[in-house]
Every structure is written in C-alpha cells, then in structure tokens.
Protein backbone atom coordinates (compact mmCIF):
# COMPACT_ATOMS: atom_id res chain seq x y z
CA MET A 1 -11.92 -12.38 -27.06
CA THR A 2 -14.52 -10.61 -24.78
CA THR A 3 -13.62 -7.56 -22.58
CA ASP A 4 -17.07 -7.47 -20.84
CA PRO A 5 -16.10 -7.95 -17.19
CA VAL A 6 -19.51 -9.57 -16.48
CA ARG A 7 -19.04 -12.04 -19.40
CA VAL A 8 -15.46 -12.76 -18.09
CA LEU A 9 -17.00 -13.78 -14.58
CA SER A 10 -20.02 -15.64 -15.74
CA THR A 11 -18.02 -17.65 -18.35
CA ALA A 12 -15.43 -18.78 -15.98
CA PRO A 13 -15.36 -22.39 -15.19
CA ILE A 14 -16.63 -23.18 -11.69
CA GLY A 15 -14.92 -26.58 -11.43
CA ALA A 16 -13.73 -29.57 -13.14
CA GLU A 17 -17.17 -30.14 -14.71
CA ALA A 18 -17.35 -27.03 -16.40
CA GLY A 19 -16.64 -26.88 -19.91
CA HIS A 20 -13.97 -25.14 -21.88
CA GLU A 21 -16.19 -22.17 -22.82
CA GLY A 22 -14.64 -20.01 -20.19
CA ILE A 23 -10.96 -20.62 -20.85
CA GLU A 24 -10.50 -17.76 -23.23
CA ALA A 25 -12.40 -15.40 -21.04
CA CYS A 26 -10.32 -16.27 -18.09
CA SER A 27 -6.98 -16.34 -20.21
CA VAL A 28 -4.20 -14.17 -18.70
CA ASP A 29 -3.93 -12.52 -22.04
CA ASN A 30 -7.58 -11.14 -21.74
CA PRO A 31 -7.46 -7.51 -20.63
CA ALA A 32 -10.70 -7.63 -19.00
CA SER A 33 -9.60 -10.74 -16.92
CA ARG A 34 -6.34 -8.86 -15.84
CA VAL A 35 -8.14 -5.72 -14.79
CA ILE A 36 -10.55 -7.67 -12.69
CA ARG A 37 -7.85 -9.60 -11.00
CA GLU A 38 -5.90 -6.44 -10.35
CA THR A 39 -9.05 -4.66 -8.91
CA LEU A 40 -9.82 -7.44 -6.63
CA ALA A 41 -6.27 -7.39 -5.35
CA ARG A 42 -6.64 -3.71 -4.83
CA VAL A 43 -9.75 -4.20 -2.81
CA GLY A 44 -8.29 -7.03 -0.88
CA ASP A 45 -4.95 -5.33 0.09
CA LYS A 46 -4.32 -3.99 3.63
CA TRP A 47 -4.73 -0.38 3.07
CA SER A 48 -6.46 0.81 -0.19
CA MET A 49 -10.05 0.45 0.90
CA LEU A 50 -9.23 2.30 4.38
CA VAL A 51 -7.79 5.25 2.22
CA ILE A 52 -10.90 5.16 0.03
CA GLY A 53 -13.16 4.92 3.08
CA VAL A 54 -11.35 7.97 4.79
CA LEU A 55 -11.48 10.07 1.62
CA HIS A 56 -15.08 9.10 0.92
CA ASP A 57 -16.42 12.28 2.62
CA GLY A 58 -13.84 14.83 1.33
CA PRO A 59 -10.34 15.57 0.60
CA LEU A 60 -7.54 15.39 3.01
CA ARG A 61 -3.93 16.49 3.33
CA PHE A 62 -1.32 13.60 3.42
CA THR A 63 -0.61 14.12 7.14
CA GLU A 64 -4.34 14.27 7.88
CA LEU A 65 -4.94 11.11 5.90
CA GLN A 66 -2.09 9.39 7.82
CA ARG A 67 -3.38 10.39 11.29
CA LYS A 68 -6.87 8.86 10.36
CA ILE A 69 -5.38 5.53 9.26
CA ASP A 70 -3.89 3.77 12.24
CA GLY A 71 -0.58 1.82 11.74
CA ILE A 72 0.03 2.82 8.11
CA SER A 73 3.62 4.19 7.54
CA HIS A 74 4.44 7.15 5.63
CA ARG A 75 6.11 4.98 2.84
CA MET A 76 3.02 2.58 2.68
CA LEU A 77 0.64 5.53 2.37
CA THR A 78 2.60 7.07 -0.30
CA GLN A 79 2.52 3.79 -2.32
CA THR A 80 -1.01 3.32 -1.62
CA VAL A 81 -2.30 6.57 -2.84
CA ARG A 82 -0.07 6.45 -5.83
CA SER A 83 -1.44 3.09 -6.80
CA LEU A 84 -5.11 4.45 -6.23
CA GLU A 85 -4.22 7.49 -8.13
CA ARG A 86 -3.09 5.45 -11.10
CA ASP A 87 -6.16 3.37 -11.12
CA GLY A 88 -8.22 6.58 -11.04
CA LEU A 89 -9.67 5.89 -7.65
CA VAL A 90 -7.99 8.94 -6.00
CA THR A 91 -6.92 12.34 -7.10
CA ARG A 92 -3.90 14.40 -5.89
CA THR A 93 -4.04 18.19 -6.11
CA SER A 94 -1.11 20.29 -5.56
CA TYR A 95 -1.74 24.10 -4.59
CA PRO A 96 0.90 26.51 -5.57
CA GLU A 97 1.16 27.93 -1.99
CA ILE A 98 3.98 28.32 0.54
CA PRO A 99 4.15 26.16 2.23
CA PRO A 100 3.23 23.67 -0.36
CA ARG A 101 -0.33 22.10 0.11
CA VAL A 102 -1.30 18.82 -1.51
CA GLU A 103 -4.88 17.18 -1.02
CA TYR A 104 -6.02 13.67 -1.87
CA ALA A 105 -9.59 12.87 -2.82
CA ALA A 106 -11.59 9.98 -3.79
CA THR A 107 -12.87 10.30 -7.32
CA GLU A 108 -16.29 9.32 -8.37
CA LEU A 109 -15.12 6.06 -9.43
CA GLY A 110 -13.26 5.60 -6.13
CA ARG A 111 -16.57 6.48 -4.15
CA SER A 112 -18.44 4.13 -6.47
CA LEU A 113 -16.16 1.27 -5.40
CA SER A 114 -17.02 1.84 -1.57
CA VAL A 115 -20.64 0.63 -2.53
CA PRO A 116 -19.73 -3.06 -3.29
CA VAL A 117 -16.93 -3.03 -0.54
CA ILE A 118 -19.23 -1.93 2.02
CA GLU A 119 -21.74 -4.81 0.86
CA LEU A 120 -18.79 -7.31 0.96
CA ALA A 121 -18.01 -6.10 4.64
CA ARG A 122 -21.61 -6.59 5.51
CA TRP A 123 -21.45 -10.03 4.22
CA ALA A 124 -18.33 -10.88 6.23
CA ALA A 125 -19.81 -9.33 9.33
CA ALA A 126 -23.02 -11.50 8.91
CA HIS A 127 -20.97 -14.57 8.15
CA HIS A 128 -18.20 -14.04 10.84
CA ASP A 129 -19.17 -16.84 13.14
CA ASP A 130 -19.64 -19.20 10.30
CA ILE A 131 -16.01 -18.38 9.08
CA LEU A 132 -14.54 -18.58 12.52
CA ALA A 133 -16.32 -21.99 12.97
CA ALA A 134 -14.96 -23.32 9.68
CA ARG A 135 -11.54 -22.27 10.53
CA ASP A 136 -11.75 -23.93 14.00
CA ALA A 137 -12.94 -27.16 12.30
CA PHE A 138 -10.24 -27.17 9.67
CA ASP A 139 -7.63 -26.34 12.30
CA ASP A 140 -8.87 -29.09 14.59
CA GLU A 141 -8.51 -31.61 11.61
CA ARG A 142 -4.89 -30.70 11.05
C-alpha cells in the first residue's frame, strides 16, 4: 500500500473506464488517502484558510484574530484554531503574564499551504464567469 500522496492522486480512477490499479491507493484504509481527504476538507471549510491568511504575516492574539475575521463566532474560532493547531498549521503560545497573553501564529507548514490555496483562489477568480454560467445553465434545466 502506497503512502506517497502524489501516487495516491495519480493512481486514482478517473471514471468508469479506469482500471482497478487505483483502488488500493484510494482505499479508506490508506493513511495517505485519509490525510489528503482531511487536508482538502480543511482547505474547503469556511474559516480555516481565512485564519491561515490572517496569521500569514505574523502572530495575533485571539481577540485580534477574531476582529480581523468578519462573522466568526468565539466558539467557531476556538474550534478552528484548535483543529489547525492539531494539524500543525498554527501554533498557540501562552506567555506567563498577568493578564495572561496567548498568541496564535501560522507555522511554516501553514504558510506553505497558503501558496496552493492562493493559486486555487486565482483559478476560481479566473473562471468565475464560467462557473456562474454553468450554474445558471444547470438551474435553467431543472
């Protein structure tokens, strides 16, 4: 069983005409496949990439982070930074001061994730009209 993420993606069957060579690589039991799916889910969720983007230029305290991300609740920001911290994309540093001070920062891994995400955002912006036209055509057929 392969754990190379590139191989996992490149051997994945594209359609019904594809052979069975990608079945093992795409298996739910394959750790690389699981990590890829989880990472793509993280990139696609509503808040994670906004947090990474805001932290890209430097550490912020929780309240500063919340102020910079319009519409995120305290609870959702807490869940998001914990998930990002667990994935190694954000660090949380507590300073032994009174009052207590906690800062969040994007890790090198987190900053490196912003590169392909920016490219994906550029792709979406470049194809914005095509996507909207496809949606309209789909909706008109319904």
